[in-house]
Coordinates of C-alpha atoms in Angstrom, one line a residue:
X1 CA 16.5 2.5 -36.4
X2 CA 12.8 0.9 -34.8
X3 CA 10.5 -0.3 -36.9
X4 CA 6.8 1.3 -36.5
X5 CA 4.9 -1.6 -38.4
X6 CA 3.4 -3.6 -36.1
X7 CA 2.7 -7.5 -35.5
X8 CA -0.4 -8.2 -34.6
X9 CA -1.5 -12.5 -34.4
X10 CA -2.8 -13.6 -36.5
X11 CA -2.2 -11.3 -39.2
X12 CA -4.9 -9.3 -40.8
X13 CA -6.7 -10.7 -44.1
X14 CA -7.3 -7.2 -44.6
X15 CA -4.2 -4.8 -45.8
X16 CA -6.7 -1.9 -45.0
X17 CA -6.3 -2.9 -41.4
X18 CA -2.1 -3.9 -41.2
X19 CA 0.5 -1.4 -42.3
X20 CA 3.1 -3.8 -42.1
X21 CA 2.5 -5.8 -45.3
X22 CA 3.7 -3.1 -47.0
X23 CA 7.7 -2.6 -45.3
X24 CA 8.0 -6.1 -47.2
X25 CA 10.7 -4.8 -50.1
X26 CA 12.4 -2.0 -47.7
X27 CA 15.8 -1.3 -47.2
X28 CA 15.6 -2.5 -43.6
X29 CA 16.1 -6.3 -43.5
X30 CA 14.3 -5.1 -39.9
X31 CA 11.7 -3.7 -40.9
X32 CA 10.9 -6.2 -44.1
X33 CA 9.9 -9.1 -41.2
X34 CA 8.0 -5.8 -39.2
X35 CA 11.4 -6.5 -36.2
X36 CA 12.3 -3.6 -34.2
X37 CA 15.7 -4.0 -34.5
X38 CA 16.7 -1.8 -31.0
X39 CA 14.9 -5.0 -29.4
X40 CA 17.2 -7.2 -30.7
X41 CA 15.5 -10.2 -32.0
X42 CA 16.4 -13.3 -31.1
X43 CA 17.6 -16.1 -34.4
X44 CA 13.9 -18.2 -33.3
X45 CA 11.3 -14.4 -33.3
X46 CA 13.3 -13.9 -36.7
X47 CA 12.6 -16.7 -37.9
X48 CA 8.5 -17.1 -36.6
X49 CA 8.3 -13.6 -38.5
X50 CA 9.4 -14.6 -41.5
X51 CA 7.1 -18.1 -42.0
X52 CA 4.3 -16.5 -40.5
X53 CA 4.3 -13.4 -43.6
X54 CA 5.6 -15.9 -46.2
X55 CA 2.7 -17.7 -45.3
X56 CA 0.7 -14.2 -45.4
X57 CA 1.5 -13.8 -49.0
X58 CA 1.3 -16.9 -50.3
X59 CA -2.3 -16.5 -49.2
X60 CA -2.6 -13.9 -51.4
X61 CA -1.1 -15.9 -55.1
X62 CA -4.8 -16.3 -55.9
X63 CA -5.3 -12.4 -56.6
X64 CA -2.8 -12.5 -59.0
X65 CA -5.7 -13.8 -61.7
X66 CA -8.1 -10.9 -60.7
X67 CA -6.0 -8.5 -61.6
X68 CA -9.6 -5.9 -61.4
X69 CA -9.1 -7.0 -57.9
X70 CA -8.8 -3.7 -55.7
X71 CA -6.6 -5.6 -53.1
X72 CA -5.0 -7.1 -55.9
X73 CA -4.0 -3.6 -57.1
X74 CA -3.3 -2.6 -53.4
X75 CA -0.6 -5.6 -53.4
X76 CA 1.0 -5.2 -56.9
X77 CA 4.3 -6.0 -56.9
X78 CA 4.5 -7.8 -54.3
X79 CA 2.6 -11.1 -54.6
X80 CA 5.8 -11.4 -57.7
X81 CA 8.5 -9.9 -54.8
X82 CA 7.7 -9.9 -51.3
X83 CA 9.0 -14.0 -51.3
X84 CA 12.5 -13.2 -52.6
X85 CA 12.8 -10.0 -50.3
X86 CA 11.8 -11.7 -47.0
X87 CA 14.0 -14.7 -47.3
X88 CA 17.1 -12.3 -48.2
X89 CA 16.4 -10.2 -45.6
X90 CA 15.5 -13.6 -42.7
X91 CA 19.3 -15.0 -44.0
X92 CA 21.0 -11.4 -43.3
X93 CA 20.1 -11.0 -40.1
X94 CA 21.0 -14.4 -38.7
X95 CA 23.9 -14.4 -40.3
X96 CA 26.1 -13.1 -37.7
X97 CA 28.8 -11.4 -39.5
X98 CA 26.2 -9.3 -42.4
X99 CA 24.1 -8.9 -39.4
X100 CA 26.9 -6.7 -37.4
X101 CA 26.9 -4.6 -40.4
X102 CA 23.5 -3.6 -40.9
X103 CA 23.4 -3.2 -37.4
X104 CA 26.7 -0.4 -37.8
X105 CA 24.5 1.3 -41.3
X106 CA 21.5 1.1 -39.5
X107 CA 23.0 3.2 -36.3
X108 CA 25.0 5.2 -38.5
X109 CA 21.9 6.2 -41.0
X110 CA 20.2 6.6 -37.8
X111 CA 22.5 9.3 -35.7
X112 CA 22.7 11.1 -39.6
X113 CA 18.5 11.8 -39.3
X114 CA 18.8 12.3 -35.5
X115 CA 21.5 15.3 -36.2
X116 CA 19.3 16.1 -39.2
X117 CA 16.0 16.9 -37.3
X118 CA 18.1 18.1 -34.5
X119 CA 19.5 21.3 -37.3
X120 CA 16.0 22.3 -37.7
X121 CA 15.1 22.5 -34.3
X122 CA 18.3 24.4 -33.2
X123 CA 17.2 26.8 -36.8
X124 CA 13.5 26.7 -36.1
X125 CA 14.6 27.9 -31.7
X126 CA 17.3 30.9 -33.4
X127 CA 14.9 32.1 -36.5
X128 CA 13.7 35.2 -34.1
X129 CA 17.3 36.3 -33.6
X130 CA 18.4 34.9 -30.1
X131 CA 18.6 31.3 -28.0
X132 CA 16.7 31.5 -25.5
X133 CA 17.3 29.9 -22.2
X134 CA 13.6 27.5 -22.0
X135 CA 15.0 27.2 -25.8
X136 CA 18.4 25.5 -25.4
X137 CA 16.9 22.8 -22.2
X138 CA 14.5 21.6 -25.1
X139 CA 17.1 21.6 -28.0
X140 CA 18.9 19.6 -24.9
X141 CA 16.0 17.0 -24.5
X142 CA 14.9 16.4 -28.3
X143 CA 18.6 15.5 -28.5
X144 CA 19.0 13.0 -25.4
X145 CA 15.1 11.5 -27.6
X146 CA 17.5 10.8 -30.3
X147 CA 20.0 9.8 -28.8
X148 CA 22.3 12.3 -29.5
X149 CA 24.6 12.4 -26.8
X150 CA 25.0 16.1 -24.4
X151 CA 28.3 16.9 -25.1
X152 CA 27.4 16.5 -29.3
X153 CA 24.2 18.2 -28.5
X154 CA 26.1 21.7 -26.5
X155 CA 28.7 21.5 -29.7
X156 CA 26.2 21.9 -32.5
X157 CA 24.7 24.8 -30.9
X158 CA 27.8 26.0 -30.1
X159 CA 28.9 25.8 -33.5
X160 CA 25.4 27.3 -34.7
X161 CA 26.0 29.7 -33.4
X162 CA 29.0 30.7 -34.3
X163 CA 28.3 30.4 -37.7
X164 CA 24.8 32.1 -37.5
X165 CA 26.3 35.0 -35.3
X166 CA 22.9 34.9 -33.0
X167 CA 23.4 35.2 -29.0
X168 CA 21.9 33.0 -25.7
X169 CA 19.4 36.0 -24.2
X170 CA 16.8 35.7 -21.2
X171 CA 13.3 37.6 -22.6
X172 CA 11.7 40.1 -20.5
X173 CA 9.8 38.7 -18.6
X174 CA 5.9 39.8 -18.7
X175 CA 4.0 42.2 -16.8
X176 CA 0.8 40.3 -15.3
X177 CA -2.2 42.0 -14.8
X178 CA -5.5 43.2 -13.2
X179 CA -5.1 41.8 -9.7
X180 CA -2.1 39.3 -9.7
X181 CA 0.8 41.8 -8.7
X182 CA 4.0 41.4 -11.3
X183 CA 6.7 38.9 -9.4
X184 CA 9.7 37.2 -10.5
X185 CA 10.4 33.4 -10.0
X186 CA 13.3 33.9 -8.2
X187 CA 11.8 36.6 -5.7
X188 CA 9.7 35.0 -3.4
X189 CA 8.8 37.1 -0.9
X190 CA 6.7 38.8 -3.2
X191 CA 5.6 35.4 -4.3
X192 CA 3.8 34.9 -1.2
X193 CA 2.6 38.3 -0.2
X194 CA 0.6 37.6 -3.8
X195 CA -0.8 34.8 -1.8
X196 CA -1.3 36.5 1.4
X197 CA -2.9 39.4 -0.8
X198 CA -5.0 37.3 -2.7
X199 CA -6.1 35.0 0.4
X200 CA -8.8 38.3 1.8
X201 CA -7.9 37.0 5.0
X202 CA -7.5 39.3 8.4
X203 CA -6.1 39.1 11.3
X204 CA -9.8 38.0 13.0
X205 CA -10.8 35.9 10.4
X206 CA -7.3 34.0 9.6
X207 CA -7.8 30.6 11.6
X208 CA -4.9 29.0 13.2
X209 CA -4.9 26.1 10.0
X210 CA -5.7 28.5 8.1
X211 CA -2.1 30.8 8.9
X212 CA 0.0 27.5 8.7
X213 CA -0.8 26.3 5.9
X214 CA 0.4 29.6 4.1
X215 CA 3.9 29.2 6.2
X216 CA 3.9 25.2 4.6
X217 CA 3.0 27.1 1.2
X218 CA 6.5 29.6 2.3
X219 CA 8.4 27.4 3.2
X220 CA 7.9 25.5 -0.2
X221 CA 8.6 27.7 -2.0
X222 CA 11.8 28.6 -0.2
X223 CA 11.3 30.9 2.8
X224 CA 12.6 30.4 5.7
X225 CA 9.7 30.1 8.1
X226 CA 10.5 32.5 10.9
X227 CA 10.6 35.3 7.1
X228 CA 7.4 33.9 6.3
X229 CA 5.6 34.4 10.4
X230 CA 7.0 38.2 10.3
X231 CA 5.6 38.3 6.4
X232 CA 2.6 37.2 8.2
X233 CA 2.4 39.7 11.6
X234 CA 2.9 42.7 8.9
X235 CA 0.8 41.9 6.2
X236 CA -2.0 41.1 9.6
X237 CA -1.7 44.3 10.7
X238 CA -1.5 46.2 7.5
X239 CA -5.0 45.5 6.8
X240 CA -6.3 45.9 10.8
X241 CA -5.0 49.9 10.2
X242 CA -6.7 50.4 6.6
X243 CA -9.5 48.5 8.2
X244 CA -9.9 50.7 10.8
X245 CA -9.0 54.3 8.4
X246 CA -12.3 52.7 6.3
X247 CA -14.6 52.6 8.5
X248 CA -12.7 56.3 10.6
X249 CA -13.7 58.4 6.7
X250 CA -17.4 56.5 7.9
X251 CA -17.3 54.7 4.7
X252 CA -18.5 51.0 6.5
X253 CA -21.4 50.6 8.7
X254 CA -21.6 52.7 11.8
X255 CA -18.8 52.3 14.1
X256 CA -18.5 49.3 16.2
X257 CA -16.8 47.7 18.9
X258 CA -13.5 47.1 18.8
X259 CA -11.4 43.5 19.9
X260 CA -8.8 43.2 22.7
X261 CA -6.5 42.9 19.3
X262 CA -7.1 45.8 18.1
X263 CA -9.1 45.0 14.9
X264 CA -12.7 46.3 14.2
X265 CA -15.5 43.9 14.9
X266 CA -17.8 45.4 11.4
X267 CA -17.4 42.9 8.8
X268 CA -18.7 44.5 6.1
X269 CA -16.5 47.2 6.1
X270 CA -13.2 44.2 5.5
X271 CA -11.2 45.3 2.0
X272 CA -11.9 41.9 0.6
X273 CA -9.7 40.9 -2.7
X274 CA -11.3 37.6 -3.0
X275 CA -15.2 35.8 -1.9
X276 CA -13.2 33.3 0.4
X277 CA -10.4 32.1 3.0
X278 CA -7.4 30.4 1.0
X279 CA -8.2 26.6 2.7
X280 CA -5.7 24.6 3.9
X281 CA -4.4 22.2 0.7
X282 CA -4.3 19.0 1.3
X283 CA -4.6 16.5 4.2
X284 CA -1.2 14.9 3.3
X285 CA 2.1 15.1 4.6
X286 CA 4.3 18.1 3.8
X287 CA 7.4 18.3 1.8
X288 CA 9.7 20.9 0.2
X289 CA 9.9 20.3 -3.2
X290 CA 13.2 19.2 -3.1
X291 CA 11.6 16.2 -0.8
X292 CA 8.8 14.8 -2.9
X293 CA 11.4 15.2 -5.9
X294 CA 13.0 12.5 -4.1
X295 CA 10.4 10.5 -2.9
X296 CA 8.2 10.4 -6.2
X297 CA 10.3 9.4 -9.0
X298 CA 8.9 9.9 -12.2
X299 CA 7.8 5.8 -13.8
X300 CA 6.9 4.3 -16.9
X301 CA 3.7 2.0 -16.4
X302 CA 2.9 -1.6 -17.4
X303 CA 2.7 -0.2 -21.1
X304 CA 5.5 2.0 -21.9
X305 CA 4.2 5.6 -20.7
X306 CA 5.7 7.1 -19.0
X307 CA 4.1 9.1 -15.7
X308 CA 5.8 12.1 -14.8
X309 CA 5.5 13.8 -11.7
X310 CA 3.8 17.5 -10.7
X311 CA 5.0 18.4 -7.3
X312 CA 1.8 20.7 -5.6
X313 CA 2.3 24.2 -5.7
X314 CA -0.3 27.1 -6.5
X315 CA -0.9 28.9 -10.0
X316 CA -3.1 31.5 -10.6
X317 CA -6.2 29.2 -13.0
X318 CA -8.2 30.9 -15.9
X319 CA -7.2 34.2 -18.0
X320 CA -6.0 36.8 -16.4
X321 CA -5.4 38.9 -19.5
X322 CA -8.0 41.0 -21.5
X323 CA -11.0 40.1 -23.1
X324 CA -10.5 37.0 -21.8
X325 CA -13.6 35.1 -23.4
X326 CA -16.5 34.7 -20.5
X327 CA -15.8 31.0 -20.0
X328 CA -11.8 31.5 -18.9
X329 CA -12.9 34.2 -15.8
X330 CA -12.6 35.2 -13.8
X331 CA -9.3 34.0 -12.6
X332 CA -8.1 32.9 -9.0
X333 CA -6.0 31.0 -7.1
X334 CA -5.2 27.7 -6.6
X335 CA -3.2 25.1 -4.1
X336 CA -2.6 21.8 -6.1
X337 CA -1.3 18.6 -4.2
X338 CA 1.4 16.7 -6.0
X339 CA -0.1 13.8 -8.8
X340 CA 1.7 12.3 -12.0
X341 CA 0.4 12.8 -15.5
X342 CA 1.3 11.1 -18.8
X343 CA 3.4 12.3 -20.8
X344 CA 1.6 11.9 -23.4
X345 CA -1.2 12.2 -24.3
X346 CA -3.0 8.1 -24.6
X347 CA -1.8 5.8 -27.8
X348 CA -3.8 3.6 -30.5
X349 CA -1.2 1.1 -29.2
X350 CA -1.9 1.7 -25.0
X351 CA -5.6 1.8 -25.2
X352 CA -5.5 -1.5 -27.8
X353 CA -4.1 -3.0 -25.1
X354 CA -7.5 -2.0 -23.1
X355 CA -9.8 -2.4 -26.3
X356 CA -8.2 -3.9 -28.9
X357 CA -11.8 -3.8 -31.2
X358 CA -10.9 -0.2 -31.1
X359 CA -8.6 -0.7 -33.8
X360 CA -11.1 -0.4 -36.5
X361 CA -12.1 2.5 -34.9
X362 CA -8.5 4.3 -35.6
X363 CA -8.4 7.6 -37.7
X364 CA -7.4 6.8 -41.7
X365 CA -3.9 6.2 -41.5
X366 CA -2.8 7.0 -37.9
X367 CA -0.3 4.4 -36.3
X368 CA 0.6 3.0 -33.1
X369 CA 1.7 5.8 -31.6
X370 CA -1.0 8.6 -32.9
X371 CA -2.8 9.8 -29.9
X372 CA -5.9 7.7 -29.6
X373 CA -9.4 9.7 -31.0
X374 CA -13.0 8.1 -30.7
X375 CA -13.0 7.3 -27.6
X376 CA -15.5 9.4 -25.1
X377 CA -14.8 10.0 -21.3
X378 CA -17.0 7.1 -20.3
X379 CA -14.1 4.7 -22.7
X380 CA -11.2 6.9 -21.1
X381 CA -12.6 6.3 -17.4
X382 CA -12.7 2.8 -18.1
X383 CA -9.5 2.4 -19.2
X384 CA -8.7 4.2 -16.0
X385 CA -10.3 2.1 -14.1
X386 CA -8.6 -1.5 -16.2
X387 CA -5.9 0.4 -16.0
X388 CA -5.6 0.8 -11.9
X389 CA -6.9 -2.4 -10.9
X390 CA -4.2 -3.9 -13.7
X391 CA -1.2 -2.1 -11.6
X392 CA -2.8 -1.8 -8.0
X393 CA -2.3 1.9 -8.3
X394 CA -5.1 4.7 -8.3
X395 CA -5.4 6.1 -12.3
X396 CA -8.1 8.7 -13.6
X397 CA -8.8 11.2 -15.4
X398 CA -6.9 15.0 -14.3
X399 CA -9.3 17.4 -12.9
X400 CA -9.1 20.9 -14.8
X401 CA -6.9 22.6 -12.4
X402 CA -4.8 19.4 -12.6
X403 CA -4.6 19.9 -16.7
X404 CA -4.3 24.0 -16.5
X405 CA -1.1 22.8 -13.7
X406 CA 0.3 20.8 -15.8
X407 CA 0.0 23.2 -18.6
X408 CA 1.0 26.2 -17.1
X409 CA 2.7 26.5 -13.9
X410 CA 3.6 29.0 -12.0
X411 CA 4.3 31.7 -14.1
X412 CA 0.9 32.6 -15.6
X413 CA 1.8 32.1 -19.2
X414 CA -0.4 32.5 -22.2
X415 CA 0.4 28.3 -23.7
X416 CA 2.5 25.3 -22.5
X417 CA 6.0 26.8 -24.3
X418 CA 5.6 30.7 -22.6
X419 CA 4.7 33.5 -24.2
X420 CA 5.1 33.1 -28.0
X421 CA 3.2 32.4 -30.9
X422 CA 2.3 31.6 -34.9
X423 CA 5.5 29.4 -34.8
X424 CA 4.9 25.7 -36.4
X425 CA 7.3 24.2 -34.3
X426 CA 5.7 24.5 -31.2
X427 CA 2.2 22.4 -31.5
X428 CA 0.2 20.6 -34.5
X429 CA -2.5 23.2 -35.4
X430 CA -5.3 24.3 -38.1
X431 CA -1.8 25.5 -41.0
X432 CA -1.9 25.6 -44.5
X433 CA -2.4 21.7 -44.2
X434 CA -6.0 22.1 -43.3
X435 CA -8.7 23.5 -45.3
X436 CA -11.0 25.5 -42.6
X437 CA -11.9 29.2 -42.8
X438 CA -10.3 29.7 -39.9
X439 CA -6.3 28.1 -41.4
X440 CA -3.6 30.4 -40.6
X441 CA -2.5 29.3 -43.9
X442 CA 1.2 31.8 -43.0
X443 CA 2.4 28.0 -41.0
X444 CA 3.1 24.6 -41.7
X445 CA 3.1 22.3 -38.9
X446 CA 4.1 18.9 -40.9
X447 CA 0.4 17.7 -40.4
X448 CA -3.0 17.8 -41.8
X449 CA -4.4 15.9 -39.7
X450 CA -3.1 14.1 -35.8
X451 CA 0.5 13.3 -35.3
X452 CA 2.4 11.3 -33.2
X453 CA 3.2 12.1 -29.8
X454 CA 6.2 13.6 -28.7
X455 CA 6.3 15.1 -32.9
X456 CA 6.5 19.1 -31.0
X457 CA 9.5 18.4 -28.1
X458 CA 9.2 22.4 -28.6
X459 CA 6.2 23.2 -27.3
X460 CA 6.7 21.3 -23.6
X461 CA 4.9 22.4 -20.6
X462 CA 7.5 23.9 -17.5
X463 CA 7.1 20.4 -16.7
X464 CA 8.3 18.9 -19.7
X465 CA 5.1 17.4 -20.3
X466 CA 4.5 17.2 -24.2
X467 CA 1.2 17.7 -26.6
X468 CA -0.6 19.9 -24.2
X469 CA -1.6 22.0 -26.7
X470 CA -2.8 21.0 -30.5
X471 CA -2.8 17.6 -31.6
X472 CA -6.2 16.8 -30.2
X473 CA -8.4 18.2 -27.3
X474 CA -7.7 16.1 -24.6
X475 CA -10.8 14.8 -21.9
X476 CA -10.6 16.2 -18.2
X477 CA -12.9 14.4 -15.2
X478 CA -14.9 17.5 -14.2
X479 CA -18.3 18.9 -15.6
X480 CA -18.2 22.0 -16.9
X481 CA -19.4 25.0 -15.1
X482 CA -18.4 28.8 -14.7
X483 CA -15.3 29.5 -12.4
X484 CA -16.5 31.9 -9.4
X485 CA -14.6 34.3 -8.3
X486 CA -12.3 32.3 -4.7
X487 CA -9.3 30.2 -4.3
X488 CA -10.0 26.1 -3.6
X489 CA -7.4 24.2 -2.9
X490 CA -7.5 20.8 -5.2
X491 CA -10.7 21.6 -6.9
X492 CA -12.7 19.1 -8.2
X493 CA -15.7 20.9 -10.3
X494 CA -19.3 19.6 -10.0
X495 CA -20.2 15.8 -8.6
X496 CA -23.3 15.9 -11.4
X497 CA -23.5 17.9 -15.3
X498 CA -25.2 17.9 -18.3
X499 CA -21.3 18.4 -20.0
X500 CA -17.8 17.1 -19.5
X501 CA -15.0 19.4 -19.5
X502 CA -12.1 18.9 -22.6
X503 CA -9.0 20.8 -22.7
X504 CA -6.5 21.9 -25.2
X505 CA -6.5 22.1 -28.5
X506 CA -6.5 19.8 -31.7
X507 CA -5.4 19.9 -35.0
X508 CA -8.6 21.2 -36.0
X509 CA -8.4 24.3 -34.0
X510 CA -7.0 27.8 -34.5
X511 CA -3.7 29.0 -32.8
X512 CA -5.7 31.0 -30.0
X513 CA -7.9 28.2 -28.8
X514 CA -4.2 26.2 -27.9
X515 CA -3.9 28.5 -24.7
X516 CA -3.5 26.8 -21.5
X517 CA -6.9 28.3 -20.0
X518 CA -8.6 27.8 -23.4
X519 CA -12.4 25.0 -22.1
X520 CA -14.5 23.5 -23.7
X521 CA -17.4 20.8 -23.1
X522 CA -19.0 18.3 -24.4
X523 CA -21.5 15.5 -23.5
X524 CA -19.8 12.4 -21.5
X525 CA -20.2 10.0 -24.0
X526 CA -19.3 11.9 -27.0
X527 CA -16.4 11.0 -29.6
X528 CA -14.6 12.5 -32.4
X529 CA -11.8 12.5 -35.0
X530 CA -9.5 15.0 -32.6
X531 CA -10.5 14.4 -28.9
X532 CA -9.0 11.7 -27.2
X533 CA -7.3 11.8 -22.8
X534 CA -4.6 11.8 -21.0
X535 CA -4.5 10.5 -17.4
X536 CA -3.1 10.6 -13.8
X537 CA -1.7 8.4 -11.4
X538 CA -2.2 10.0 -7.7
X539 CA 0.8 9.9 -5.9
X540 CA 1.2 7.7 -2.2
X541 CA 1.1 9.5 1.0

């Protein structure tokens, strides 16, 4: 039912700069008048749009005497037919009874279209012979976004499973490699033990503040504070025993005095997993996951963009898998404080509310809901400053750590949606519609270049953030530097540099470049046709 044509005022004289003129003979009377049926336009708005469109076409009538003119060839039949079609649409929408019938027909068509699209996604979901929990959750979200009730979605899923003999399955967890100890999401104790092991702290080097920070991390993961205290004590005792054994065997420096608590004072002999201790995570009040979600609700900004909460947490940043690219290693543990991030990249329509002149820079054949491109990191930062002033909130580009955490969550997945690849329903990348040497000719994602945001709901991250893989690269605030093997809290990268980082891959990328750890960078004033951005809003204390 929704009409995608915008209605700028005044209407652009050049039809190439505005798609609304081409809707004059649509079967949908709302579309003919460039109206959105879902917004229930008033009679006054119907009259205004009809009047402006008739005036626009009237100015083009002299082109009928210029058949060789390219604009006349573009407009063609509209020069004769537009007046009739627009007038008919006006009469249909101003009559209450006729309009009621139109609305009913459009609602039925929209539902049928939503069901057809849903069935396509459902077919993709069970193509490999099973329906995973994350895929069913994505189906529920897709149905809700397209106006289908939860009950209907469940009915469609059950019917399809019965028809095809497909069953619901739970994929086996992937074993993490290298220094990361395997742990299931439900095993909070194993996860906390991994945090302790990666900290590299012992009873001599651990400060009270660091101990409190670790206990807070455990509590946020669902552990009882008393159990966490016991685990820290047991861990420290084990580390001390290992250090004393190393010294006794003569593998360290000459034996030194042992402190009152029985620990060695010889630091050179200590077994370290990482180079630095885990710093305190944040000066903000420590809240449980449930408390954060209750206090910091998702919201829509003044442009209509959805901002979703990313709760505080910890994750492994960088690529822990074998043969990882050099700029994605080494991997290390990062603690992140809560923040909001936009569900989608910033669109043409949202950016042009800040810079109307950008409309002339749009990539060819892209509409309002396509991600904005041809913006440098400096342009993106100016947009954030403008929006911050407009709303009295603090908007900015995400840090690299925030971006990667929002994309991969805490389970170390390769892609925002999980670990499976080579599917055209997950992201927009270099497929059969593109002509690059690396294009995958076996897959069709439906788009030759960029896609409207939200076109791949099944590729959402664990936090429900969409389009983080493919479509367009996204600027981050960090200047580029090689990773350093040390745990960090809310890292922001170096204060200056020659290049700024962008993440996520684009419609030009091969599938492997869509991994959550993939990085690229360029000079801050660089812009191109597959690079955009999304925004972060800081949580108030």
